[in-house]
PDB file of C-alpha atoms in Angstrom:
ATOM      1  CA  MET A   1     125.961 162.120  47.673  1.00 52.00           C
ATOM      2  CA  ALA A   2     122.521 163.644  47.429  1.00 51.00           C
ATOM      3  CA  VAL A   3     120.651 164.506  50.607  1.00 52.00           C
ATOM      4  CA  LEU A   4     117.175 163.001  50.626  1.00 51.00           C
ATOM      5  CA  GLU A   5     114.518 165.730  50.840  1.00 48.00           C
ATOM      6  CA  ARG A   6     111.371 163.778  51.713  1.00 60.00           C
ATOM      7  CA  LYS A   7     110.604 162.724  55.273  1.00 79.00           C
ATOM      8  CA  VAL A   8     112.159 159.398  56.228  1.00 86.00           C
ATOM      9  CA  PRO A   9     112.918 157.977  59.664  1.00 89.00           C
ATOM     10  CA  THR A  10     116.250 159.158  61.009  1.00 88.00           C
ATOM     11  CA  ASP A  11     116.358 156.888  64.045  1.00 92.00           C
ATOM     12  CA  VAL A  12     118.435 153.797  63.254  1.00 94.00           C
ATOM     13  CA  GLU A  13     115.694 151.166  63.636  1.00 94.00           C
ATOM     14  CA  GLY A  14     113.160 153.183  61.651  1.00 94.00           C
ATOM     15  CA  PHE A  15     115.746 153.960  58.978  1.00 95.00           C
ATOM     16  CA  LEU A  16     116.748 150.284  58.629  1.00 95.00           C
ATOM     17  CA  ALA A  17     113.109 149.212  58.223  1.00 93.00           C
ATOM     18  CA  TRP A  18     112.528 151.972  55.653  1.00 94.00           C
ATOM     19  CA  GLU A  19     115.797 151.453  53.743  1.00 94.00           C
ATOM     20  CA  ASN A  20     115.239 147.695  53.412  1.00 92.00           C
ATOM     21  CA  ARG A  21     112.064 148.464  51.391  1.00 92.00           C
ATOM     22  CA  GLN A  22     113.775 150.865  48.954  1.00 92.00           C
ATOM     23  CA  LYS A  23     114.975 150.068  45.444  1.00 92.00           C
ATOM     24  CA  LEU A  24     117.930 152.423  45.822  1.00 91.00           C
ATOM     25  CA  ARG A  25     120.518 152.443  48.600  1.00 92.00           C
ATOM     26  CA  TYR A  26     120.735 155.091  51.284  1.00 94.00           C
ATOM     27  CA  GLU A  27     123.036 155.829  54.197  1.00 92.00           C
ATOM     28  CA  LEU A  28     122.248 157.490  57.525  1.00 94.00           C
ATOM     29  CA  ILE A  29     124.907 159.694  59.131  1.00 91.00           C
ATOM     30  CA  ASP A  30     124.317 162.228  61.901  1.00 88.00           C
ATOM     31  CA  GLY A  31     120.548 162.099  61.367  1.00 89.00           C
ATOM     32  CA  VAL A  32     120.854 162.890  57.643  1.00 88.00           C
ATOM     33  CA  VAL A  33     119.813 160.405  54.963  1.00 90.00           C
ATOM     34  CA  TYR A  34     122.006 160.274  51.848  1.00 88.00           C
ATOM     35  CA  LEU A  35     121.204 158.645  48.512  1.00 88.00           C
ATOM     36  CA  MET A  36     124.149 156.547  47.356  1.00 87.00           C
ATOM     37  CA  ALA A  37     125.477 157.728  44.017  1.00 79.00           C
ATOM     38  CA  GLY A  38     127.247 155.687  41.374  1.00 79.00           C
ATOM     39  CA  GLY A  39     131.018 155.780  41.105  1.00 84.00           C
ATOM     40  CA  THR A  40     133.676 155.931  38.432  1.00 89.00           C
ATOM     41  CA  ARG A  41     135.422 153.063  36.672  1.00 93.00           C
ATOM     42  CA  ALA A  42     138.576 153.727  38.712  1.00 94.00           C
ATOM     43  CA  HIS A  43     136.613 153.675  41.977  1.00 94.00           C
ATOM     44  CA  ASP A  44     134.947 150.380  41.053  1.00 95.00           C
ATOM     45  CA  LEU A  45     138.178 148.784  39.837  1.00 97.00           C
ATOM     46  CA  ILE A  46     140.101 149.800  42.951  1.00 97.00           C
ATOM     47  CA  ALA A  47     137.327 148.496  45.231  1.00 97.00           C
ATOM     48  CA  THR A  48     137.298 145.203  43.306  1.00 98.00           C
ATOM     49  CA  ASN A  49     141.089 144.933  43.495  1.00 98.00           C
ATOM     50  CA  VAL A  50     141.033 145.539  47.254  1.00 98.00           C
ATOM     51  CA  ILE A  51     138.323 142.915  47.769  1.00 98.00           C
ATOM     52  CA  ARG A  52     140.299 140.389  45.701  1.00 98.00           C
ATOM     53  CA  ALA A  53     143.568 141.070  47.552  1.00 98.00           C
ATOM     54  CA  ILE A  54     141.923 140.882  50.963  1.00 98.00           C
ATOM     55  CA  GLY A  55     139.929 137.769  50.039  1.00 98.00           C
ATOM     56  CA  ASN A  56     143.070 135.987  48.860  1.00 97.00           C
ATOM     57  CA  GLY A  57     144.800 136.903  52.111  1.00 97.00           C
ATOM     58  CA  LEU A  58     141.944 135.583  54.252  1.00 98.00           C
ATOM     59  CA  VAL A  59     141.859 132.075  52.794  1.00 97.00           C
ATOM     60  CA  GLY A  60     141.985 129.573  55.652  1.00 95.00           C
ATOM     61  CA  THR A  61     140.981 132.097  58.325  1.00 96.00           C
ATOM     62  CA  PRO A  62     137.611 132.543  60.084  1.00 96.00           C
ATOM     63  CA  CYS A  63     137.308 135.983  58.467  1.00 98.00           C
ATOM     64  CA  GLN A  64     135.597 137.030  55.241  1.00 97.00           C
ATOM     65  CA  VAL A  65     135.718 140.110  53.060  1.00 98.00           C
ATOM     66  CA  HIS A  66     132.449 141.706  51.949  1.00 97.00           C
ATOM     67  CA  GLY A  67     131.714 144.301  49.295  1.00 95.00           C
ATOM     68  CA  SER A  68     129.306 147.198  49.320  1.00 94.00           C
ATOM     69  CA  ASN A  69     126.076 145.183  49.463  1.00 94.00           C
ATOM     70  CA  LEU A  70     125.918 144.812  53.241  1.00 96.00           C
ATOM     71  CA  LYS A  71     125.216 147.669  55.616  1.00 97.00           C
ATOM     72  CA  VAL A  72     127.432 148.424  58.598  1.00 98.00           C
ATOM     73  CA  ARG A  73     125.712 149.800  61.673  1.00 98.00           C
ATOM     74  CA  SER A  74     127.658 152.048  64.024  1.00 97.00           C
ATOM     75  CA  PRO A  75     126.862 152.742  67.683  1.00 97.00           C
ATOM     76  CA  ALA A  76     127.145 156.415  66.675  1.00 95.00           C
ATOM     77  CA  GLY A  77     123.704 156.075  65.042  1.00 95.00           C
ATOM     78  CA  ALA A  78     124.975 155.645  61.481  1.00 96.00           C
ATOM     79  CA  VAL A  79     124.157 153.030  58.853  1.00 97.00           C
ATOM     80  CA  VAL A  80     126.607 152.958  55.940  1.00 96.00           C
ATOM     81  CA  TYR A  81     127.735 150.898  52.969  1.00 95.00           C
ATOM     82  CA  PRO A  82     131.555 150.732  52.966  1.00 96.00           C
ATOM     83  CA  ASP A  83     133.286 149.811  49.712  1.00 95.00           C
ATOM     84  CA  ALA A  84     134.635 146.723  51.497  1.00 98.00           C
ATOM     85  CA  PHE A  85     134.980 145.370  55.002  1.00 98.00           C
ATOM     86  CA  VAL A  86     136.208 142.319  56.877  1.00 98.00           C
ATOM     87  CA  ARG A  87     134.410 140.593  59.716  1.00 98.00           C
ATOM     88  CA  CYS A  88     135.291 137.368  61.484  1.00 97.00           C
ATOM     89  CA  GLY A  89     133.108 134.570  62.749  1.00 94.00           C
ATOM     90  CA  PRO A  90     129.785 133.088  61.703  1.00 95.00           C
ATOM     91  CA  ILE A  91     126.940 135.167  60.278  1.00 95.00           C
ATOM     92  CA  ALA A  92     123.577 134.203  58.800  1.00 96.00           C
ATOM     93  CA  ASP A  93     123.319 134.053  55.013  1.00 96.00           C
ATOM     94  CA  GLU A  94     120.239 136.298  55.232  1.00 96.00           C
ATOM     95  CA  ALA A  95     122.066 139.068  57.131  1.00 96.00           C
ATOM     96  CA  THR A  96     121.845 142.543  55.617  1.00 95.00           C
ATOM     97  CA  VAL A  97     123.426 144.499  58.487  1.00 97.00           C
ATOM     98  CA  VAL A  98     126.602 143.857  60.472  1.00 98.00           C
ATOM     99  CA  GLU A  99     127.875 145.642  63.560  1.00 98.00           C
ATOM    100  CA  ASP A 100     131.312 144.084  64.053  1.00 98.00           C
ATOM    101  CA  PRO A 101     133.746 144.722  61.186  1.00 98.00           C
ATOM    102  CA  VAL A 102     137.444 144.540  62.052  1.00 98.00           C
ATOM    103  CA  LEU A 103     138.628 146.301  58.876  1.00 98.00           C
ATOM    104  CA  VAL A 104     136.731 148.829  56.754  1.00 98.00           C
ATOM    105  CA  VAL A 105     137.797 150.108  53.326  1.00 97.00           C
ATOM    106  CA  GLU A 106     136.582 153.322  51.718  1.00 95.00           C
ATOM    107  CA  VAL A 107     137.692 154.271  48.214  1.00 94.00           C
ATOM    108  CA  LEU A 108     137.803 158.053  48.116  1.00 91.00           C
ATOM    109  CA  SER A 109     136.687 160.073  45.117  1.00 81.00           C
ATOM    110  CA  ARG A 110     136.737 163.817  44.630  1.00 77.00           C
ATOM    111  CA  ARG A 111     132.954 163.932  44.838  1.00 71.00           C
ATOM    112  CA  ALA A 112     132.571 161.953  48.089  1.00 66.00           C
ATOM    113  CA  ARG A 113     135.873 162.673  49.858  1.00 67.00           C
ATOM    114  CA  HIS A 114     134.516 165.005  52.539  1.00 68.00           C
ATOM    115  CA  TYR A 115     131.565 162.710  53.226  1.00 64.00           C
ATOM    116  CA  ASP A 116     133.718 159.563  53.506  1.00 66.00           C
ATOM    117  CA  MET A 117     136.565 161.101  55.485  1.00 69.00           C
ATOM    118  CA  PHE A 118     134.546 163.038  58.017  1.00 73.00           C
ATOM    119  CA  GLY A 119     130.951 161.817  58.252  1.00 78.00           C
ATOM    120  CA  LYS A 120     131.646 158.128  57.872  1.00 91.00           C
ATOM    121  CA  GLN A 121     135.031 158.134  59.565  1.00 93.00           C
ATOM    122  CA  LEU A 122     133.632 159.200  62.942  1.00 93.00           C
ATOM    123  CA  ALA A 123     130.900 156.581  62.645  1.00 95.00           C
ATOM    124  CA  TYR A 124     133.543 153.919  61.997  1.00 97.00           C
ATOM    125  CA  TYR A 125     135.649 155.049  64.968  1.00 97.00           C
ATOM    126  CA  ALA A 126     132.658 154.335  67.241  1.00 97.00           C
ATOM    127  CA  ILE A 127     132.551 150.622  66.284  1.00 98.00           C
ATOM    128  CA  PRO A 128     134.296 148.751  69.127  1.00 97.00           C
ATOM    129  CA  SER A 129     135.411 145.800  66.970  1.00 98.00           C
ATOM    130  CA  LEU A 130     137.055 147.993  64.302  1.00 98.00           C
ATOM    131  CA  ARG A 131     140.849 147.706  64.280  1.00 98.00           C
ATOM    132  CA  HIS A 132     141.684 149.235  60.887  1.00 98.00           C
ATOM    133  CA  LEU A 133     140.262 151.840  58.527  1.00 97.00           C
ATOM    134  CA  LEU A 134     141.783 151.869  55.037  1.00 97.00           C
ATOM    135  CA  LEU A 135     141.186 155.009  52.960  1.00 96.00           C
ATOM    136  CA  VAL A 136     142.201 154.523  49.326  1.00 96.00           C
ATOM    137  CA  GLU A 137     142.425 157.463  46.930  1.00 95.00           C
ATOM    138  CA  ALA A 138     140.925 156.875  43.486  1.00 94.00           C
ATOM    139  CA  GLY A 139     142.560 159.905  41.815  1.00 94.00           C
ATOM    140  CA  GLN A 140     146.145 159.392  42.982  1.00 95.00           C
ATOM    141  CA  VAL A 141     148.331 156.675  44.461  1.00 98.00           C
ATOM    142  CA  ALA A 142     147.710 157.233  48.156  1.00 97.00           C
ATOM    143  CA  VAL A 143     146.484 154.795  50.789  1.00 98.00           C
ATOM    144  CA  ARG A 144     145.964 155.828  54.399  1.00 97.00           C
ATOM    145  CA  LEU A 145     145.861 153.046  56.988  1.00 98.00           C
ATOM    146  CA  GLU A 146     144.408 154.040  60.341  1.00 97.00           C
ATOM    147  CA  THR A 147     144.930 151.552  63.168  1.00 98.00           C
ATOM    148  CA  ARG A 148     143.300 151.649  66.596  1.00 98.00           C
ATOM    149  CA  GLN A 149     145.936 151.611  69.320  1.00 97.00           C
ATOM    150  CA  ALA A 150     145.650 149.815  72.671  1.00 94.00           C
ATOM    151  CA  GLY A 151     144.469 152.979  74.454  1.00 94.00           C
ATOM    152  CA  GLY A 152     141.794 153.694  71.825  1.00 94.00           C
ATOM    153  CA  SER A 153     143.639 156.394  69.869  1.00 96.00           C
ATOM    154  CA  TRP A 154     144.195 156.001  66.138  1.00 97.00           C
ATOM    155  CA  LEU A 155     147.551 155.921  64.353  1.00 97.00           C
ATOM    156  CA  ALA A 156     147.621 156.849  60.655  1.00 97.00           C
ATOM    157  CA  ARG A 157     150.215 155.748  58.096  1.00 98.00           C
ATOM    158  CA  LEU A 158     150.337 156.999  54.521  1.00 98.00           C
ATOM    159  CA  PHE A 159     151.534 154.913  51.536  1.00 98.00           C
ATOM    160  CA  GLN A 160     152.161 156.744  48.243  1.00 98.00           C
ATOM    161  CA  ARG A 161     154.384 154.537  46.078  1.00 98.00           C
ATOM    162  CA  LEU A 162     153.275 151.571  43.995  1.00 98.00           C
ATOM    163  CA  GLU A 163     156.221 149.595  45.414  1.00 98.00           C
ATOM    164  CA  GLU A 164     154.868 149.862  48.969  1.00 98.00           C
ATOM    165  CA  VAL A 165     152.851 147.205  50.757  1.00 98.00           C
ATOM    166  CA  VAL A 166     150.221 147.955  53.385  1.00 98.00           C
ATOM    167  CA  GLU A 167     150.665 145.493  56.243  1.00 97.00           C
ATOM    168  CA  VAL A 168     147.630 144.897  58.425  1.00 97.00           C
ATOM    169  CA  ASP A 169     147.643 142.869  61.606  1.00 94.00           C
ATOM    170  CA  GLU A 170     144.516 141.236  62.970  1.00 89.00           C
ATOM    171  CA  PRO A 171     143.682 139.847  60.486  1.00 94.00           C
ATOM    172  CA  ARG A 172     147.176 139.558  59.046  1.00 95.00           C
ATOM    173  CA  LEU A 173     147.132 140.924  55.487  1.00 97.00           C
ATOM    174  CA  SER A 174     149.656 142.233  52.969  1.00 97.00           C
ATOM    175  CA  LEU A 175     148.143 144.590  50.412  1.00 98.00           C
ATOM    176  CA  PRO A 176     150.584 145.729  47.692  1.00 98.00           C
ATOM    177  CA  LEU A 177     149.660 149.126  46.266  1.00 98.00           C
ATOM    178  CA  ARG A 178     150.498 147.753  42.819  1.00 98.00           C
ATOM    179  CA  GLU A 179     147.626 145.232  43.246  1.00 98.00           C
ATOM    180  CA  ILE A 180     145.249 147.854  44.659  1.00 98.00           C
ATOM    181  CA  TYR A 181     145.758 150.125  41.635  1.00 98.00           C
ATOM    182  CA  ALA A 182     146.133 147.371  38.990  1.00 98.00           C
ATOM    183  CA  GLY A 183     144.340 148.200  35.753  1.00 97.00           C
ATOM    184  CA  THR A 184     144.048 151.930  36.460  1.00 97.00           C
ATOM    185  CA  THR A 185     146.039 154.638  34.715  1.00 96.00           C
ATOM    186  CA  LEU A 186     147.729 155.290  38.075  1.00 95.00           C
ATOM    187  CA  ALA A 187     149.449 151.880  37.879  1.00 93.00           C
ATOM    188  CA  ALA A 188     151.263 152.794  34.646  1.00 84.00           C
TER     189      ALA A 188
END
């Protein structure tokens, strides 16, 4: 992630108005504007696999999976583009920003790991509707599911074998690691 050097608004409303006029995509975290960088084939394939698996699991529910084209706004003052997220209920076709995901997915790469796990993670924790945060490693078979508990604390579970299945409640989903990593060299 490159930090943007020129002066841009760092308040959320000003940033959203500015970012919607840009050709490239930017994120705002802790008052810092970041230019979104391209990813690797593995990152893209894993994100696509996750979206497919989640989408198949949501058929017949009021929830939908979205990719990285919509922004998620956090009460912590951040605006980010997760690799995937789930939200439930109606939303306008023209929407570009959502504030109520129930599940967020970040595919972690060596280059963006610190940024995704620390900067974005705290912004996600501040979203009241968020029940699950799924952190998927692109360089090794490892999926971390963080689930908000009744008292507001977060419980993390780690999955590291292709035979394992990540079970998510609310919305109810089963995500086999073999499907998440399908087509990558890690699945061999």
